[in-house]
PDB file of C-alpha atoms in Angstrom:
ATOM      1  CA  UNK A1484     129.614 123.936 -83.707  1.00  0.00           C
ATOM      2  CA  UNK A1485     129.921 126.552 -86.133  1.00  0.00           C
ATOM      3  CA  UNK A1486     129.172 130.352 -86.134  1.00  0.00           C
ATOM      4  CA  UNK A1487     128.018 132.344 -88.625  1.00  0.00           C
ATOM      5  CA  UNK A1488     127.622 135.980 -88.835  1.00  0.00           C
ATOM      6  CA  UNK A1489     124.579 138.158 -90.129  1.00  0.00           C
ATOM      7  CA  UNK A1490     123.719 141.714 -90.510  1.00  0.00           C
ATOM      8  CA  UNK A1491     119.880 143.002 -90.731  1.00  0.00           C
ATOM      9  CA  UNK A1492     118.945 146.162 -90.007  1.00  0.00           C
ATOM     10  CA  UNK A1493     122.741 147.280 -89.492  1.00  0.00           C
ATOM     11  CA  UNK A1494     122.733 145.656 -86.433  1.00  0.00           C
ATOM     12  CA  UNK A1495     125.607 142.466 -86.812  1.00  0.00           C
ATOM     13  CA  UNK A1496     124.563 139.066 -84.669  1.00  0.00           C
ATOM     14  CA  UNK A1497     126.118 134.900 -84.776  1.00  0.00           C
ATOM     15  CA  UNK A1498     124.347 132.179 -84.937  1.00  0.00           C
ATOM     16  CA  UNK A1499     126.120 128.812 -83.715  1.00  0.00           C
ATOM     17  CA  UNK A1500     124.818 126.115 -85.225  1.00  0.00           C
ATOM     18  CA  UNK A1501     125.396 122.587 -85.344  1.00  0.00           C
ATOM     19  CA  UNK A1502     128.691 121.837 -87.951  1.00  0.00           C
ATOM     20  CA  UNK A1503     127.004 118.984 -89.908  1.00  0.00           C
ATOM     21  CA  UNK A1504     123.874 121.125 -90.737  1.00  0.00           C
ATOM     22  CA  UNK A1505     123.855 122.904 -94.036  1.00  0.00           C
ATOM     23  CA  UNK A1506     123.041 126.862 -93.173  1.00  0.00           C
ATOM     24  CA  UNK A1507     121.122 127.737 -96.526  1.00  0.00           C
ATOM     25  CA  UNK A1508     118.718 124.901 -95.481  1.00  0.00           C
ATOM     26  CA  UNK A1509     117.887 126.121 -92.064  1.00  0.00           C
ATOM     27  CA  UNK A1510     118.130 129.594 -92.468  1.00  0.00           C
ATOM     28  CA  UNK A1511     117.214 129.652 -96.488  1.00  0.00           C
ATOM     29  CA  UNK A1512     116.258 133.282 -96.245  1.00  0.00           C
ATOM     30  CA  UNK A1513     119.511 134.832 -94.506  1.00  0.00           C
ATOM     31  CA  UNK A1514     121.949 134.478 -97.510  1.00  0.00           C
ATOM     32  CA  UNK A1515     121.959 138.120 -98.424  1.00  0.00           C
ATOM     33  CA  UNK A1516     122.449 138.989 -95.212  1.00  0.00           C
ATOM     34  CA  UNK A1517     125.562 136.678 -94.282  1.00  0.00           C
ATOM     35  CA  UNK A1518     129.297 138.346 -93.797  1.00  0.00           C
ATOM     36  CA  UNK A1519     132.088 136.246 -94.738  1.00  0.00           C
ATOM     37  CA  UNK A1520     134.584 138.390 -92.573  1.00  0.00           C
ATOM     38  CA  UNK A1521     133.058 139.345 -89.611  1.00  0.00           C
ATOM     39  CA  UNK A1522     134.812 142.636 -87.991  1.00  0.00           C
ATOM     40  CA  UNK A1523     133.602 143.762 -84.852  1.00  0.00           C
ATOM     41  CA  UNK A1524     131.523 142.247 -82.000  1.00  0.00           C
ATOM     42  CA  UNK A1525     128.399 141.112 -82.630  1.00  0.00           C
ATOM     43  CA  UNK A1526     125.253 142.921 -81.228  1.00  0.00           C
ATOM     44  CA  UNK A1527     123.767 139.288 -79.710  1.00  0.00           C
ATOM     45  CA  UNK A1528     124.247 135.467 -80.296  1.00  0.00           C
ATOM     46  CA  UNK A1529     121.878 132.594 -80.852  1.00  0.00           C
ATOM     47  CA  UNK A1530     123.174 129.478 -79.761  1.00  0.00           C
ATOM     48  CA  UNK A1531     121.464 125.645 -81.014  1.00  0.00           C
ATOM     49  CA  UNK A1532     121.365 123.509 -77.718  1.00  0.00           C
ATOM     50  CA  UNK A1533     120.702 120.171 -77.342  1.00  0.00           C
ATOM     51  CA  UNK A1534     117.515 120.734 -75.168  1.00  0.00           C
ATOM     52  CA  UNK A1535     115.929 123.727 -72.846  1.00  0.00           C
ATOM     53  CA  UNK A1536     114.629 123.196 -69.547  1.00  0.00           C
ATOM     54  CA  UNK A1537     111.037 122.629 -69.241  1.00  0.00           C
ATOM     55  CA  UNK A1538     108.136 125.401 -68.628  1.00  0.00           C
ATOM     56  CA  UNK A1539     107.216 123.872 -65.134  1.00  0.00           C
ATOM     57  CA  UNK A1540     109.427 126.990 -63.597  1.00  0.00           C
ATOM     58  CA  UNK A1541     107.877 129.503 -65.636  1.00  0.00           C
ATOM     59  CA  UNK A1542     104.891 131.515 -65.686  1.00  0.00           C
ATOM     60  CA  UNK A1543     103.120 131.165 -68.923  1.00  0.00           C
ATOM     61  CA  UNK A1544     102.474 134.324 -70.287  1.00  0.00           C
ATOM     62  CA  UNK A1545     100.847 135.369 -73.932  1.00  0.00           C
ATOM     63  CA  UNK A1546      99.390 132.630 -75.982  1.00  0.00           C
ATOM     64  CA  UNK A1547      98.204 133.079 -79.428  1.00  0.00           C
ATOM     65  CA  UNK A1548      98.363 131.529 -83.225  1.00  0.00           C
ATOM     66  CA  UNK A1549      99.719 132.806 -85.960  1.00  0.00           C
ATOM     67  CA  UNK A1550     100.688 131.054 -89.356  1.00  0.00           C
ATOM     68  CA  UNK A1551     103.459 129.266 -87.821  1.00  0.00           C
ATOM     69  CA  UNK A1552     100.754 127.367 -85.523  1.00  0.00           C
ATOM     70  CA  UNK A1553     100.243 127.964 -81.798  1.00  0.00           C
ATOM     71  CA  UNK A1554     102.642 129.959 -80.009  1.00  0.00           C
ATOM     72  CA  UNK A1555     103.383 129.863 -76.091  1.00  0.00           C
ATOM     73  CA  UNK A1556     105.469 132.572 -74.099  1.00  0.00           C
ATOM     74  CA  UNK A1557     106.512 132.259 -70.345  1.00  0.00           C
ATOM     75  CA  UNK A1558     108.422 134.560 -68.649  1.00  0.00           C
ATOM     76  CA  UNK A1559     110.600 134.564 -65.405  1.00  0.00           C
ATOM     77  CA  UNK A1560     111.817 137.666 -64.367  1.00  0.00           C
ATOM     78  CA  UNK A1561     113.996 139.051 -67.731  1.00  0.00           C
ATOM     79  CA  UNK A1562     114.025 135.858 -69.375  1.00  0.00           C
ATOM     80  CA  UNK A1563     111.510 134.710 -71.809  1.00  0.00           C
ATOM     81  CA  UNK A1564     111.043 130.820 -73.241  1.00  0.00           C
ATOM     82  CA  UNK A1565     109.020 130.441 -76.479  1.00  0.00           C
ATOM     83  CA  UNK A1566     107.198 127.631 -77.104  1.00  0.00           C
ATOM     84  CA  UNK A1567     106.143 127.009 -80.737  1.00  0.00           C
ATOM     85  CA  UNK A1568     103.409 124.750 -81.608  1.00  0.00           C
ATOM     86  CA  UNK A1569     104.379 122.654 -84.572  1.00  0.00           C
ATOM     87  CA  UNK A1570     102.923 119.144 -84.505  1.00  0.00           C
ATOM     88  CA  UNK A1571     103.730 116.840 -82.093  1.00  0.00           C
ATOM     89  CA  UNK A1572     105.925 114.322 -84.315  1.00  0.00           C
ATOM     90  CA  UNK A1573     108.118 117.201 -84.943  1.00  0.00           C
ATOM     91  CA  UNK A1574     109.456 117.841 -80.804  1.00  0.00           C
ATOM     92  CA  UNK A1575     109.056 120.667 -78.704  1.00  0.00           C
ATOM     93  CA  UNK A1576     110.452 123.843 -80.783  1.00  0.00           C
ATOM     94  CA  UNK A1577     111.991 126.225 -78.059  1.00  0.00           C
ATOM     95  CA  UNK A1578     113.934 129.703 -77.812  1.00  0.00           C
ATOM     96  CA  UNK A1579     115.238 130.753 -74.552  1.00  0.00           C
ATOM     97  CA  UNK A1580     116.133 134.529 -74.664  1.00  0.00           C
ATOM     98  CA  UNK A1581     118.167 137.340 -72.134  1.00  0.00           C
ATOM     99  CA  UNK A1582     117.058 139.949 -74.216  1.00  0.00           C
ATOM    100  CA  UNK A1583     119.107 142.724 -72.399  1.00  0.00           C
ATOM    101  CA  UNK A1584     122.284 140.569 -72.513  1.00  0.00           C
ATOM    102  CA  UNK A1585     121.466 139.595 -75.994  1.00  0.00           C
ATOM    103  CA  UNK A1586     121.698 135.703 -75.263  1.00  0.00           C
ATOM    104  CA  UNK A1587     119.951 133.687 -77.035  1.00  0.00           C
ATOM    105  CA  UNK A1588     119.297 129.807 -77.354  1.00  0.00           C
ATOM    106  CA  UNK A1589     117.623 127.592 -79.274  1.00  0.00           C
ATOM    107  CA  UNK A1590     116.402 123.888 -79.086  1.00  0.00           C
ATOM    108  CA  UNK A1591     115.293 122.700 -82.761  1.00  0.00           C
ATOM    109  CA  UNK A1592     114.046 119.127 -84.112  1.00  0.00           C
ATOM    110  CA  UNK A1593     116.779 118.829 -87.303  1.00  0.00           C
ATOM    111  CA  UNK A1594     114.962 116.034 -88.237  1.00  0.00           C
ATOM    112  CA  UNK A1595     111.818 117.718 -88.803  1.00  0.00           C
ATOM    113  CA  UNK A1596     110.348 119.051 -91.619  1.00  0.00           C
ATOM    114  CA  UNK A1597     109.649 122.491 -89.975  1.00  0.00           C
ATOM    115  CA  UNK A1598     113.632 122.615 -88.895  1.00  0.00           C
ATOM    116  CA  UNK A1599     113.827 125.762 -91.058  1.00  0.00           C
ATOM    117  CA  UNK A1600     110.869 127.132 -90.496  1.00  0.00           C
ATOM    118  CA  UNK A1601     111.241 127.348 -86.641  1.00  0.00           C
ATOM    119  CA  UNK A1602     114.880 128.461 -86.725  1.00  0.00           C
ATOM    120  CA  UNK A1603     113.868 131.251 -88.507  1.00  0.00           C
ATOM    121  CA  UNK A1604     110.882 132.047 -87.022  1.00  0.00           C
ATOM    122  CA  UNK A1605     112.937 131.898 -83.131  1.00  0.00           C
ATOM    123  CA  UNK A1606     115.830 134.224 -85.299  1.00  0.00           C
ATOM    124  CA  UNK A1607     112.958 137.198 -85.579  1.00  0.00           C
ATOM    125  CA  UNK A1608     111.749 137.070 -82.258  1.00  0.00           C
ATOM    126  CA  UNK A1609     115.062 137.593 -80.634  1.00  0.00           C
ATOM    127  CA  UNK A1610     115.649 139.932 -83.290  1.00  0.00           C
ATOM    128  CA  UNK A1611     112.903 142.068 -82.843  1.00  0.00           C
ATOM    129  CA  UNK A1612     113.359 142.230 -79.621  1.00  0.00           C
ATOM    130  CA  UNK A1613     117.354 143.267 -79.148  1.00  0.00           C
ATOM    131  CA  UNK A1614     116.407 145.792 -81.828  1.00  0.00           C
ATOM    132  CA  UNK A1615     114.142 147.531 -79.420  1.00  0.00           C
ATOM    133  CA  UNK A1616     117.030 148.621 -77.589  1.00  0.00           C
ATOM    134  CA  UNK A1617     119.419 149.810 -80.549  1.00  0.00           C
ATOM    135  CA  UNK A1618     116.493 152.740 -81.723  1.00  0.00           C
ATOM    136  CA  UNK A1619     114.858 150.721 -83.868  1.00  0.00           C
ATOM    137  CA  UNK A1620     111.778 148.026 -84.394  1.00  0.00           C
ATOM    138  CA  UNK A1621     110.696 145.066 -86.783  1.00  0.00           C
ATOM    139  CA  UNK A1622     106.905 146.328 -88.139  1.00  0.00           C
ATOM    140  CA  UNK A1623     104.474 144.081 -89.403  1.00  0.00           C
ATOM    141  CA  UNK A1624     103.971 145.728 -92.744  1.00  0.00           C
ATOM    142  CA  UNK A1625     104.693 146.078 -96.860  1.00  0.00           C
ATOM    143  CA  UNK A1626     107.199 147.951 -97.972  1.00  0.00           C
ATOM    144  CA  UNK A1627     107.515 149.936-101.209  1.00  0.00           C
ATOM    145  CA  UNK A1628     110.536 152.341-102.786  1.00  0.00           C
ATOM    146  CA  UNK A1629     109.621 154.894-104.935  1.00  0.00           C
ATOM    147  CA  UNK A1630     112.204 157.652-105.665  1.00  0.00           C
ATOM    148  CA  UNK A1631     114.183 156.634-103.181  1.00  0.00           C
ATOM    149  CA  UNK A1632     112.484 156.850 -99.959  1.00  0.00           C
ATOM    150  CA  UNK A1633     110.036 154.117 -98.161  1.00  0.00           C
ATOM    151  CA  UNK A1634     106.367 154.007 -97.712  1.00  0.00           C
ATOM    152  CA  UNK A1635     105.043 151.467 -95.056  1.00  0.00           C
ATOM    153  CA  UNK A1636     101.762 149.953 -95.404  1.00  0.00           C
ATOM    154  CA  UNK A1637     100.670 148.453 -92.268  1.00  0.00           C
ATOM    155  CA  UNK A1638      97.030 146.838 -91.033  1.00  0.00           C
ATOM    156  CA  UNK A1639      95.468 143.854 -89.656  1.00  0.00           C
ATOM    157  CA  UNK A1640      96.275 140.516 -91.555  1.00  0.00           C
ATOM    158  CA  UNK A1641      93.973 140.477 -94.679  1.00  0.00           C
ATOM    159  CA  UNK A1642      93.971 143.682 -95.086  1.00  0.00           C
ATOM    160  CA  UNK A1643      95.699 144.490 -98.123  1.00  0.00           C
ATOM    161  CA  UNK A1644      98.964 145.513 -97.346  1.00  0.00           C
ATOM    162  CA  UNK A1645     100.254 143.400-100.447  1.00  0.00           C
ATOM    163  CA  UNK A1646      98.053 144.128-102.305  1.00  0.00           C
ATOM    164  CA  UNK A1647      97.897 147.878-101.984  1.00  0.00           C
ATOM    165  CA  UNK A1648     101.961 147.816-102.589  1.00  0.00           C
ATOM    166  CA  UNK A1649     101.315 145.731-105.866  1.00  0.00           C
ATOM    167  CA  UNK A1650      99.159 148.061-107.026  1.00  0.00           C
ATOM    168  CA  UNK A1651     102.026 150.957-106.246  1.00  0.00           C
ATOM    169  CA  UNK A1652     104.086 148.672-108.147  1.00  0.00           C
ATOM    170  CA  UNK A1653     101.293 148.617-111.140  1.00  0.00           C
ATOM    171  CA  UNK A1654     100.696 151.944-110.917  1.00  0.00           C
ATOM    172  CA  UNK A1655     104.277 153.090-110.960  1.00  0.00           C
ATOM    173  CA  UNK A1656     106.613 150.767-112.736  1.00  0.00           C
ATOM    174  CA  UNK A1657     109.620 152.477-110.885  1.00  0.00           C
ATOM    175  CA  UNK A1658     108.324 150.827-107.561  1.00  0.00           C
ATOM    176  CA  UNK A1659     110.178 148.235-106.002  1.00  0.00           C
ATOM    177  CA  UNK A1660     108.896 145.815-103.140  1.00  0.00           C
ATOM    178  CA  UNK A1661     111.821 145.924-100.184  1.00  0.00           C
ATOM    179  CA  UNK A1662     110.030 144.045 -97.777  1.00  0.00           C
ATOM    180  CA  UNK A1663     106.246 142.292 -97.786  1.00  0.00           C
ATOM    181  CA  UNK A1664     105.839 141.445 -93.977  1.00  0.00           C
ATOM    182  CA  UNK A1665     108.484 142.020 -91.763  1.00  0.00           C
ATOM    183  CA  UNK A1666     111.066 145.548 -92.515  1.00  0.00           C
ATOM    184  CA  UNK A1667     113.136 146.610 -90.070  1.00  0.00           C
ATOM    185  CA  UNK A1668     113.001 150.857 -88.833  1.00  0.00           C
ATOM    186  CA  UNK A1669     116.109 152.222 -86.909  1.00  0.00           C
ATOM    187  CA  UNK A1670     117.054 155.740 -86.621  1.00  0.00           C
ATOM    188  CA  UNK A1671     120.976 155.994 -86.967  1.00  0.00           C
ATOM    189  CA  UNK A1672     123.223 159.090 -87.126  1.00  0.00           C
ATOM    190  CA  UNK A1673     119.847 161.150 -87.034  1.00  0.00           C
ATOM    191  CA  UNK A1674     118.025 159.382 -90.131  1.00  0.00           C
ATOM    192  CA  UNK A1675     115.026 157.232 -89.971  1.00  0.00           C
ATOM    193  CA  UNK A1676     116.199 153.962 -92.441  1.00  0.00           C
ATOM    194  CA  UNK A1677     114.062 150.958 -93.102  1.00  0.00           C
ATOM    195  CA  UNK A1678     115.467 147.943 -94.098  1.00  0.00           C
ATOM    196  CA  UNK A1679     115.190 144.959 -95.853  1.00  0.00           C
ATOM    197  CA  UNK A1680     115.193 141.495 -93.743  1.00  0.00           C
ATOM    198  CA  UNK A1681     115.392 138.173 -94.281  1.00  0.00           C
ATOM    199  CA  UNK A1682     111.452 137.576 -93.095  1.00  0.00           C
ATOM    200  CA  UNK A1683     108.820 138.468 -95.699  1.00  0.00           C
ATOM    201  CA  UNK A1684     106.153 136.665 -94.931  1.00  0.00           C
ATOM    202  CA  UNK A1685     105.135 134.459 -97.985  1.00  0.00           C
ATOM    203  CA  UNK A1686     106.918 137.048-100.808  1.00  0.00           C
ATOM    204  CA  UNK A1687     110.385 135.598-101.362  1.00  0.00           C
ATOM    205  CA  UNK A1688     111.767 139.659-101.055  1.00  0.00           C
ATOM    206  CA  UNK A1689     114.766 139.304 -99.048  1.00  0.00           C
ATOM    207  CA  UNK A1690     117.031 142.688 -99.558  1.00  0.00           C
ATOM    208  CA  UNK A1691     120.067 143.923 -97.840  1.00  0.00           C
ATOM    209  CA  UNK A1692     119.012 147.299 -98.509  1.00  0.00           C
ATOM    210  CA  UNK A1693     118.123 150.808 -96.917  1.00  0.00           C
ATOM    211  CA  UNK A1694     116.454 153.810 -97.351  1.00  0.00           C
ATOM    212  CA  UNK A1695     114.763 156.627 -95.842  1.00  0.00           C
ATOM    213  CA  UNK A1696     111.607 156.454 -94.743  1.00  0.00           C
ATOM    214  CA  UNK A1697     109.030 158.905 -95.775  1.00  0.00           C
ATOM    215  CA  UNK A1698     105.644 157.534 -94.893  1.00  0.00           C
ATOM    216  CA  UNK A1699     103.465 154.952 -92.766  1.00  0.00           C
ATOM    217  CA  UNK A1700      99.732 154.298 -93.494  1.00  0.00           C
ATOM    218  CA  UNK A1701      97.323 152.201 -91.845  1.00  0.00           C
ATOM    219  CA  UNK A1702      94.920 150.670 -94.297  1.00  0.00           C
ATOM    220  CA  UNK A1703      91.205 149.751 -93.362  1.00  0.00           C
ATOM    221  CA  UNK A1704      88.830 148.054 -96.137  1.00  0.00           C
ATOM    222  CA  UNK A1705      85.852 149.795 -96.738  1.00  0.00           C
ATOM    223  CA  UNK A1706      83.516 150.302 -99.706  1.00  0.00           C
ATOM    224  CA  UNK A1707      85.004 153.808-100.586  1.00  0.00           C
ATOM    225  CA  UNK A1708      88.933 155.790-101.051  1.00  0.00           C
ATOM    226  CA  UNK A1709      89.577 157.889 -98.057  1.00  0.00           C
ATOM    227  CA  UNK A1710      92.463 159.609 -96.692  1.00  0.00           C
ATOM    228  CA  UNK A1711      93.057 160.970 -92.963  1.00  0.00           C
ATOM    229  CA  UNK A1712      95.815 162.411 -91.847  1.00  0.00           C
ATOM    230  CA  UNK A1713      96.891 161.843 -88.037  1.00  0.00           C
ATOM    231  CA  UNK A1714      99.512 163.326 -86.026  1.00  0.00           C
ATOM    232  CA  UNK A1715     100.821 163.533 -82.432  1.00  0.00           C
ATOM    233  CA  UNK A1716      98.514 160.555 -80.188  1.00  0.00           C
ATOM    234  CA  UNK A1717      96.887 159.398 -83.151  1.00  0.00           C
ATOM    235  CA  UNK A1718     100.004 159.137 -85.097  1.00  0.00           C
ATOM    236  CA  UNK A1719     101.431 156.907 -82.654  1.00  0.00           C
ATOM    237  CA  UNK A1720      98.365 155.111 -81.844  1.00  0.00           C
ATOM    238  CA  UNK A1721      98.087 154.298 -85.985  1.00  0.00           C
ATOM    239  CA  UNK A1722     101.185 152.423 -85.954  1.00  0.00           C
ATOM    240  CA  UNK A1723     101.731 150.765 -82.585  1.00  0.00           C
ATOM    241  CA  UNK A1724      99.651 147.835 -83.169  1.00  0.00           C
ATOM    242  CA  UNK A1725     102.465 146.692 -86.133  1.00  0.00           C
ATOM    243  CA  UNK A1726     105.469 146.823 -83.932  1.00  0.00           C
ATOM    244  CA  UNK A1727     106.842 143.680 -82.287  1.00  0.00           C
ATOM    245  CA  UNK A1728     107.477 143.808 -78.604  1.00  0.00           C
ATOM    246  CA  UNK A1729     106.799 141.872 -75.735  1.00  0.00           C
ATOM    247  CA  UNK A1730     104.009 144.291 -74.004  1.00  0.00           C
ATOM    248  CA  UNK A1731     105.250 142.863 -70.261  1.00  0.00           C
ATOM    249  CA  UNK A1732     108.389 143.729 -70.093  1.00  0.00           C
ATOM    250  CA  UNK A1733     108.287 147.459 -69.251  1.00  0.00           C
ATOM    251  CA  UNK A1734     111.964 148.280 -70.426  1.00  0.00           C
ATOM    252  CA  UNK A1735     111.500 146.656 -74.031  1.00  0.00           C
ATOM    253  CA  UNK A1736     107.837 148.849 -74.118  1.00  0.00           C
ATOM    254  CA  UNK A1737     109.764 151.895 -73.169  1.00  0.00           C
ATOM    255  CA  UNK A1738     112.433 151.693 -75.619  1.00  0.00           C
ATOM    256  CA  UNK A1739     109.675 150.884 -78.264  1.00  0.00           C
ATOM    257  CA  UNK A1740     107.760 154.013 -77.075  1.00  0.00           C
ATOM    258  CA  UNK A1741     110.951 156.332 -77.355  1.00  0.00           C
ATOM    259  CA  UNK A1742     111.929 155.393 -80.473  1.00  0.00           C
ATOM    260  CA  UNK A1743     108.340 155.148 -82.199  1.00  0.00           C
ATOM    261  CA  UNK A1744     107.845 158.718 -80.760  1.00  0.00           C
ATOM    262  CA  UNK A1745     110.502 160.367 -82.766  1.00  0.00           C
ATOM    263  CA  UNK A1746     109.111 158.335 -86.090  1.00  0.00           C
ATOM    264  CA  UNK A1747     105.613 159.715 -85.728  1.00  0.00           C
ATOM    265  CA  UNK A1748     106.673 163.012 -85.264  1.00  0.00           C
ATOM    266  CA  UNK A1749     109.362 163.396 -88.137  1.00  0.00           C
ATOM    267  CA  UNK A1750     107.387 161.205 -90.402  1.00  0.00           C
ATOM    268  CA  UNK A1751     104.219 161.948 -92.825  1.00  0.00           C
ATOM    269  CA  UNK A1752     101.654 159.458 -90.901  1.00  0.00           C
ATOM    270  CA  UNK A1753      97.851 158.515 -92.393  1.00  0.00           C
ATOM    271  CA  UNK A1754      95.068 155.873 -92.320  1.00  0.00           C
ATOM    272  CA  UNK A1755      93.955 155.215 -95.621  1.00  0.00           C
ATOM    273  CA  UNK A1756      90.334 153.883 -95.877  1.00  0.00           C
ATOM    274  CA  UNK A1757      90.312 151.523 -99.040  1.00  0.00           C
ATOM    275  CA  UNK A1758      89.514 149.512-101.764  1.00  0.00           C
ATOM    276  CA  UNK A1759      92.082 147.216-103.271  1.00  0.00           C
ATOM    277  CA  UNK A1760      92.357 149.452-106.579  1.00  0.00           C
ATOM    278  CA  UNK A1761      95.050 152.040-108.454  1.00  0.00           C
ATOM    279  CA  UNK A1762      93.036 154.690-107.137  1.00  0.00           C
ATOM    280  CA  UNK A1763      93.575 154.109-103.281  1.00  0.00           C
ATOM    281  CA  UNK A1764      97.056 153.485-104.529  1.00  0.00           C
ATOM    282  CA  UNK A1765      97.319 156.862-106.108  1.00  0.00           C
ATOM    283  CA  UNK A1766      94.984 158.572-103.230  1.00  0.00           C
ATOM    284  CA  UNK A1767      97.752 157.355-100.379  1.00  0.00           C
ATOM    285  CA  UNK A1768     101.076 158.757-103.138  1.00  0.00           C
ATOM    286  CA  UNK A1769      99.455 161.833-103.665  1.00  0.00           C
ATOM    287  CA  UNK A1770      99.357 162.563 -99.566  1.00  0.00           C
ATOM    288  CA  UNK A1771     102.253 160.992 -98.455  1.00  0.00           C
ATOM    289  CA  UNK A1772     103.955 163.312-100.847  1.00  0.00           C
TER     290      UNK A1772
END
């Protein structure tokens, strides 16, 4: 076995892997975010085991698709199995996590042609749940720079979140994309930071990078450009549905709720009813100003 050492979000974690696979073939996307001399501890491990026992002893919990396929959580007590639901030929793809130890293990398929893709995919659900207790979250959103601070766009899937940043990015030709679907928020020494990380949905935008974040909008499609500004409940309530955390454990949903608190209420929050054109692009710059 071999371990290698990563740093997202500022927050430093190993992965032991098997010493005959080839690292920038299971975990293409992490190469920016590797360290060559690790100093320190790091914050969790993920360990590759041969197998994980099976889910007769659990108690299946959430169930629900996404575009990695069908995805099965049971829980017993702390602990949490995943379950993802690549085809059949491919094995049973499985992460067994201690999120409060920050323990992590994982039982891939090598031979399988979504290796990669569920090694990765089991590498952000740990993630984004250890980061939950470190003042910070991984938000479902696209993130733009512009003059050095960070504006989230966040919404349902098909939205527009993309596309509303590419149109920043037309709009402004200073813009640059940090993240399309998966940044990272942590508050540290006082400042809010977003970061870069090495899951960005189908955008190959993988940056180990941070700055401060000055805005979050919620888009909504509609036939017309309007802006609404929300604070306090509705602040919180706006941006909520983007974070990752696993609603039934009640000490992960606190430590989301603390941390998302102090966001909302230092940060400029709106919902931004759209169409995907420069103008809602401008409309959401001008008030997040």
């Amino acid at each position: 076995m071999r371990t290698y050492r990563f740093v997202v979000g500022d927050l430093p974690f190993d992965c032991e892997l098997p010493e005959a696979l080839e690292v920038a073939k299971v975990l293409p996307s992490f190469g920016p975010f590797f360290q060559k001399e690790p100093s320190g501890e790091a914050d969790f491990k993920m360990t590759a085991v041969d197998s994980i026992e099976d889910e007769a002893d659990w108690m299946p919990s959430e169930r629900f698709c996404n575009d990695l396929g069908a995805v099965q959580l049971y829980r017993k007590g702390k602990l949490f199995l995943v379950e993802l639901g690549y085809p059949s030929t491919a094995g049973k793809q499985r992460l067994w996590m201690d999120v409060e130890k920050g323990i992590a293990r994982v039982s891939v398929n090598w031979e399988s042609a979504c290796a990669a893709q569920a090694l990765t995919s089991m590498a952000r659900i740990m993630y984004s749940q250890r980061v939950l207790l470190r003042k910070g979250f991984s938000i479902h959103a696209s993130t733009v720079i512009k003059e050095g601070v960070a504006y989230l766009f966040l919404g349902k899937s098909g939205t527009g979140k993309s596309t509303h940043s590419r149109w920043w990015m037309q709009e402004w030709p200073e813009v640059e994309l940090l993240n399309d679907d998966n940044p990272i928020v942590r508050i540290l020494d006082e400042q809010i930071w977003v970061y870069g990380s090495p899951w960005s949905g189908k955008t190959p935008c993988y940056k180990q990078k941070r700055v401060p974040l000055k805005g979050l909008v919620r888009l909504e499609q509609a036939p017309v450009n309007q802006w609404t500004t929300v604070k306090g409940v509705k602040a919180w309530a706006a941006v909520f549905p983007s974070c990752a955390v696993m609603m039934e454990d009640s000490y992960l949903y606190q430590a989301l709720q603390e941390t998302l608190n102090r966001v909302v209420s230092q940060v400029k929050v709106g919902r931004l009813k759209c169409l995907p054109n420069g103008e809602a692009a401008r409309l959401s710059e001008h008030n997040l100003k």
